[in-house]
CSV table of C-alpha atoms in Angstrom, one decimal:
chain,number,residue,atom,x,y,z
A,1,UNK,CA,46.1,34.4,-9.9
A,2,UNK,CA,49.2,34.9,-7.6
A,3,UNK,CA,51.2,36.1,-10.7
A,4,UNK,CA,48.5,38.5,-11.6
A,5,UNK,CA,48.2,39.8,-8.1
A,6,UNK,CA,52.1,40.3,-8.0
A,7,UNK,CA,52.0,42.1,-11.3
A,8,UNK,CA,49.1,44.3,-10.2
A,9,UNK,CA,50.9,45.2,-7.0
A,10,UNK,CA,54.1,45.9,-9.0
A,11,UNK,CA,52.2,48.0,-11.4
A,12,UNK,CA,50.6,50.1,-8.7
A,13,UNK,CA,54.0,50.5,-7.0
A,14,UNK,CA,55.5,51.9,-10.2
A,15,UNK,CA,52.5,54.2,-10.8
A,16,UNK,CA,52.7,55.4,-7.2
A,17,UNK,CA,56.3,56.2,-7.3
A,18,UNK,CA,56.1,58.0,-10.6
A,19,UNK,CA,52.6,59.6,-10.0
A,20,UNK,CA,54.0,63.1,-10.0
A,21,UNK,CA,55.8,62.7,-13.3
A,22,UNK,CA,52.6,61.2,-14.8
A,23,UNK,CA,50.6,64.2,-13.6
A,24,UNK,CA,53.1,66.6,-15.0
A,25,UNK,CA,53.1,64.9,-18.4
A,26,UNK,CA,49.3,64.7,-18.6
A,27,UNK,CA,49.0,68.3,-17.6
A,28,UNK,CA,51.5,69.5,-20.3
A,29,UNK,CA,49.7,67.5,-22.9
A,30,UNK,CA,46.3,68.8,-21.8
A,31,UNK,CA,47.4,72.4,-21.9
A,32,UNK,CA,49.0,72.0,-25.4
A,33,UNK,CA,45.9,70.3,-26.7
A,34,UNK,CA,43.5,72.9,-25.1
A,35,UNK,CA,45.6,75.9,-26.2
A,36,UNK,CA,45.6,74.4,-29.7
A,37,UNK,CA,41.8,74.0,-29.7
A,38,UNK,CA,41.5,77.6,-28.4
A,39,UNK,CA,44.2,78.9,-30.6
A,40,UNK,CA,45.7,80.8,-27.6
A,41,UNK,CA,49.4,80.9,-27.3
A,42,UNK,CA,49.3,82.9,-24.1
A,43,UNK,CA,47.2,80.3,-22.5
A,44,UNK,CA,49.8,77.7,-23.0
A,45,UNK,CA,52.8,79.9,-22.1
A,46,UNK,CA,51.3,81.1,-18.9
A,47,UNK,CA,50.0,77.7,-17.7
A,48,UNK,CA,53.3,75.8,-18.5
A,49,UNK,CA,55.8,78.4,-17.2
A,50,UNK,CA,56.0,78.2,-13.4
A,51,UNK,CA,55.5,74.5,-12.3
A,52,UNK,CA,59.2,73.9,-11.4
A,53,UNK,CA,59.1,76.6,-8.8
A,54,UNK,CA,56.2,74.8,-7.2
A,55,UNK,CA,58.1,71.6,-7.3
A,56,UNK,CA,61.1,73.2,-5.7
A,57,UNK,CA,58.9,74.4,-2.9
A,58,UNK,CA,57.2,71.1,-2.3
A,59,UNK,CA,60.5,69.2,-2.2
A,60,UNK,CA,62.1,71.8,0.1
A,61,UNK,CA,59.2,72.2,2.4
A,62,UNK,CA,58.1,68.6,2.8
A,63,UNK,CA,61.0,66.4,1.7
A,64,UNK,CA,58.7,63.4,1.2
A,65,UNK,CA,59.4,62.5,-2.5
A,66,UNK,CA,62.3,60.3,-3.7
A,67,UNK,CA,65.1,62.5,-4.7
A,68,UNK,CA,65.5,61.0,-8.2
A,69,UNK,CA,61.8,61.6,-8.8
A,70,UNK,CA,62.0,65.2,-7.7
A,71,UNK,CA,65.1,65.9,-9.9
A,72,UNK,CA,63.3,64.3,-13.0
A,73,UNK,CA,60.2,66.3,-12.3
A,74,UNK,CA,62.0,69.6,-11.7
A,75,UNK,CA,64.3,69.1,-14.8
A,76,UNK,CA,61.3,68.3,-17.0
A,77,UNK,CA,59.1,71.0,-16.0
A,78,UNK,CA,61.9,73.7,-16.1
A,79,UNK,CA,62.7,72.5,-19.7
A,80,UNK,CA,59.1,73.1,-20.5
A,81,UNK,CA,59.1,76.5,-18.9
A,82,UNK,CA,62.3,77.7,-20.7
A,83,UNK,CA,61.0,76.4,-24.1
A,84,UNK,CA,57.7,78.4,-23.6
A,85,UNK,CA,59.6,81.6,-22.7
A,86,UNK,CA,62.0,81.0,-25.6
A,87,UNK,CA,59.2,80.6,-28.1
A,88,UNK,CA,57.7,83.9,-27.4
A,89,UNK,CA,60.9,85.8,-26.8
A,90,UNK,CA,62.5,84.6,-30.0
A,91,UNK,CA,59.3,85.7,-31.8
A,92,UNK,CA,60.1,89.3,-31.0
A,93,UNK,CA,62.6,91.3,-32.9
A,94,UNK,CA,66.1,90.6,-31.5
A,95,UNK,CA,67.6,93.2,-29.1
A,96,UNK,CA,71.4,93.0,-28.7
A,97,UNK,CA,71.5,94.5,-25.2
A,98,UNK,CA,68.8,92.2,-24.0
A,99,UNK,CA,70.6,89.1,-25.4
A,100,UNK,CA,73.9,90.1,-23.8
A,101,UNK,CA,72.2,90.4,-20.3
A,102,UNK,CA,70.4,87.1,-20.8
A,103,UNK,CA,73.6,85.3,-21.9
A,104,UNK,CA,75.5,86.6,-19.0
A,105,UNK,CA,72.8,85.4,-16.5
A,106,UNK,CA,72.8,82.0,-18.2
A,107,UNK,CA,76.5,81.7,-18.0
A,108,UNK,CA,76.5,82.7,-14.3
A,109,UNK,CA,73.9,80.0,-13.6
A,110,UNK,CA,75.6,77.3,-15.6
A,111,UNK,CA,79.0,78.1,-13.9
A,112,UNK,CA,77.4,78.0,-10.5
A,113,UNK,CA,75.6,74.7,-11.2
A,114,UNK,CA,78.9,73.1,-12.4
A,115,UNK,CA,80.6,74.3,-9.2
A,116,UNK,CA,77.8,73.0,-7.0
A,117,UNK,CA,77.0,69.8,-8.8
A,118,UNK,CA,73.7,68.6,-10.0
A,119,UNK,CA,72.4,66.9,-6.8
A,120,UNK,CA,73.2,70.1,-4.7
A,121,UNK,CA,71.7,72.2,-7.3
A,122,UNK,CA,68.4,70.5,-6.7
A,123,UNK,CA,68.6,70.8,-2.9
A,124,UNK,CA,70.4,67.7,-2.4
A,125,UNK,CA,71.3,68.8,1.1
A,126,UNK,CA,67.9,69.8,2.2
A,127,UNK,CA,65.9,67.1,0.4
A,128,UNK,CA,68.3,64.1,0.0
A,129,UNK,CA,70.3,64.7,3.3
A,130,UNK,CA,73.7,65.2,1.7
A,131,UNK,CA,76.3,66.4,4.1
A,132,UNK,CA,76.8,70.1,4.2
A,133,UNK,CA,79.6,71.4,2.0
A,134,UNK,CA,81.1,74.8,1.6
A,135,UNK,CA,81.7,75.7,-2.0
A,136,UNK,CA,84.4,78.3,-2.6
A,137,UNK,CA,85.0,78.1,-6.3
A,138,UNK,CA,83.8,80.9,-8.6
A,139,UNK,CA,81.1,82.3,-8.5
A,140,UNK,CA,80.5,81.2,-5.0
A,141,UNK,CA,83.7,83.0,-4.1
A,142,UNK,CA,81.8,86.3,-4.8
A,143,UNK,CA,78.2,85.5,-3.6
A,144,UNK,CA,76.3,82.8,-1.9
A,145,UNK,CA,73.4,82.7,-4.4
A,146,UNK,CA,74.8,82.9,-7.9
A,147,UNK,CA,72.2,80.8,-9.5
A,148,UNK,CA,69.4,83.1,-8.2
A,149,UNK,CA,71.3,86.1,-9.4
A,150,UNK,CA,71.9,84.5,-12.8
A,151,UNK,CA,68.2,83.6,-13.2
A,152,UNK,CA,67.1,87.2,-12.2
A,153,UNK,CA,69.5,88.6,-14.7
A,154,UNK,CA,68.4,86.3,-17.4
A,155,UNK,CA,64.7,86.8,-17.0
A,156,UNK,CA,65.1,90.5,-16.2
A,157,UNK,CA,67.2,90.8,-19.3
A,158,UNK,CA,64.3,89.8,-21.5
A,159,UNK,CA,62.5,93.0,-20.4
A,160,UNK,CA,65.3,95.1,-22.0
A,161,UNK,CA,63.7,94.0,-25.3
A,162,UNK,CA,60.8,96.6,-25.9
A,163,UNK,CA,58.7,94.5,-28.1
A,164,UNK,CA,58.9,91.4,-25.7
A,165,UNK,CA,58.3,93.8,-22.7
A,166,UNK,CA,55.2,95.3,-24.3
A,167,UNK,CA,53.4,92.0,-24.5
A,168,UNK,CA,55.0,89.6,-22.0
A,169,UNK,CA,56.1,91.7,-19.1
A,170,UNK,CA,54.0,89.8,-16.6
A,171,UNK,CA,55.6,86.5,-17.7
A,172,UNK,CA,59.2,87.7,-17.1
A,173,UNK,CA,58.1,89.7,-14.0
A,174,UNK,CA,56.6,86.5,-12.4
A,175,UNK,CA,59.8,84.6,-13.2
A,176,UNK,CA,61.9,87.3,-11.4
A,177,UNK,CA,59.5,87.3,-8.4
A,178,UNK,CA,59.5,83.6,-8.0
A,179,UNK,CA,63.4,83.5,-8.0
A,180,UNK,CA,63.4,86.1,-5.3
A,181,UNK,CA,60.9,83.8,-3.5
A,182,UNK,CA,63.3,81.0,-3.9
A,183,UNK,CA,66.0,83.1,-2.4
A,184,UNK,CA,63.8,83.8,0.7
A,185,UNK,CA,63.0,80.2,1.0
A,186,UNK,CA,66.7,79.2,0.9
A,187,UNK,CA,67.6,81.9,3.5
A,188,UNK,CA,64.9,80.6,5.8
A,189,UNK,CA,66.3,77.1,5.5
A,190,UNK,CA,64.8,73.8,6.4
A,191,UNK,CA,64.8,74.6,10.1
A,192,UNK,CA,61.9,77.0,9.4
A,193,UNK,CA,59.9,74.5,7.3
A,194,UNK,CA,56.6,75.5,8.9
A,195,UNK,CA,57.1,79.2,7.8
A,196,UNK,CA,58.3,78.0,4.4
A,197,UNK,CA,55.2,75.7,4.0
A,198,UNK,CA,52.8,78.5,4.8
A,199,UNK,CA,54.6,81.2,2.8
A,200,UNK,CA,55.2,79.0,-0.2
A,201,UNK,CA,51.5,77.7,-0.3
A,202,UNK,CA,50.2,81.3,-0.2
A,203,UNK,CA,52.7,82.5,-2.8
A,204,UNK,CA,51.8,79.7,-5.4
A,205,UNK,CA,48.1,80.3,-4.8
A,206,UNK,CA,48.7,83.9,-5.7
A,207,UNK,CA,50.8,82.9,-8.7
A,208,UNK,CA,47.9,80.6,-10.0
A,209,UNK,CA,45.6,83.6,-9.7
A,210,UNK,CA,48.0,86.0,-11.5
A,211,UNK,CA,48.6,83.4,-14.3
A,212,UNK,CA,44.9,83.1,-14.8
A,213,UNK,CA,44.4,86.9,-15.0
A,214,UNK,CA,47.5,87.3,-17.3
A,215,UNK,CA,46.4,84.5,-19.7
A,216,UNK,CA,42.8,85.8,-20.0
A,217,UNK,CA,44.0,89.4,-20.5
A,218,UNK,CA,46.6,88.3,-23.1
A,219,UNK,CA,44.0,86.2,-24.9
A,220,UNK,CA,41.4,89.0,-24.6
A,221,UNK,CA,38.5,86.7,-23.7
A,222,UNK,CA,37.6,83.9,-21.3
A,223,UNK,CA,36.7,80.7,-23.2
A,224,UNK,CA,35.6,77.2,-22.1
A,225,UNK,CA,39.0,75.7,-22.9
A,226,UNK,CA,40.7,78.3,-20.7
A,227,UNK,CA,38.3,77.7,-17.8
A,228,UNK,CA,38.7,74.0,-18.1
A,229,UNK,CA,42.5,74.3,-18.2
A,230,UNK,CA,42.5,76.5,-15.2
A,231,UNK,CA,40.5,73.9,-13.2
A,232,UNK,CA,43.1,71.3,-14.6
A,233,UNK,CA,45.9,73.5,-13.2
A,234,UNK,CA,44.2,73.5,-9.7
A,235,UNK,CA,43.7,69.8,-9.8
A,236,UNK,CA,47.4,69.2,-10.9
A,237,UNK,CA,48.6,71.5,-8.1
A,238,UNK,CA,46.6,69.3,-5.5
A,239,UNK,CA,47.7,66.1,-7.0
A,240,UNK,CA,51.4,67.2,-6.9
A,241,UNK,CA,51.0,68.2,-3.4
A,242,UNK,CA,49.6,64.8,-2.5
A,243,UNK,CA,52.6,63.1,-4.2
A,244,UNK,CA,55.1,65.3,-2.6
A,245,UNK,CA,53.6,65.7,1.0
A,246,UNK,CA,51.3,62.8,1.7
A,247,UNK,CA,54.2,60.5,2.6
A,248,UNK,CA,55.9,63.2,4.6
A,249,UNK,CA,58.9,61.9,6.5
A,250,UNK,CA,58.4,62.0,10.3
């Protein structure tokens, strides 16, 4: 009995520590299944595209999640987001000017991440308490926020493609707007966490509403799977909030 009790406690501890990752995985699977049943690509694309921004805000604003768990969640959901965008962008006829701008934005982002280091890229100073460090290597020699600029260039570059812009401009526009929101959050800094918490919460609630409207319009009708997945998105947002903020550091 003691062995079973210890095993049970160990299992609960593992689930508790990795609860946010499990919620992310279950939500992604639910969206893929629901979109397949509904035969709605826009539903899947919009519902899977913006969760990493939410995780950035939760980690920055509350700092209550283990840093390695946050990095894992953020990398996984950003990968899902990029894959969703790439799937619809590459389905459109290729546009050379658009591809050049996207490539320049990605290269700027990659170079900035290499100069900053993976931990500091994911708010290692603000979330994990890494000591402050001034980075002067390129592209930080030119600007303090090259990754944000690279992201805005890459996502904005997709809009140069007329075929993609016609059908998916809300998707790219939300990406650009959320990157600008990240810039505002970083400028506010951890000393203004109360403002960051309030502003970020209102911003992501607005994004959820915008995503729902965009997905329904793109799909041209509101179906039961879409409604259920919308409810699942709200539940996932609440569960992630609990995982990231319930054990807030004093």
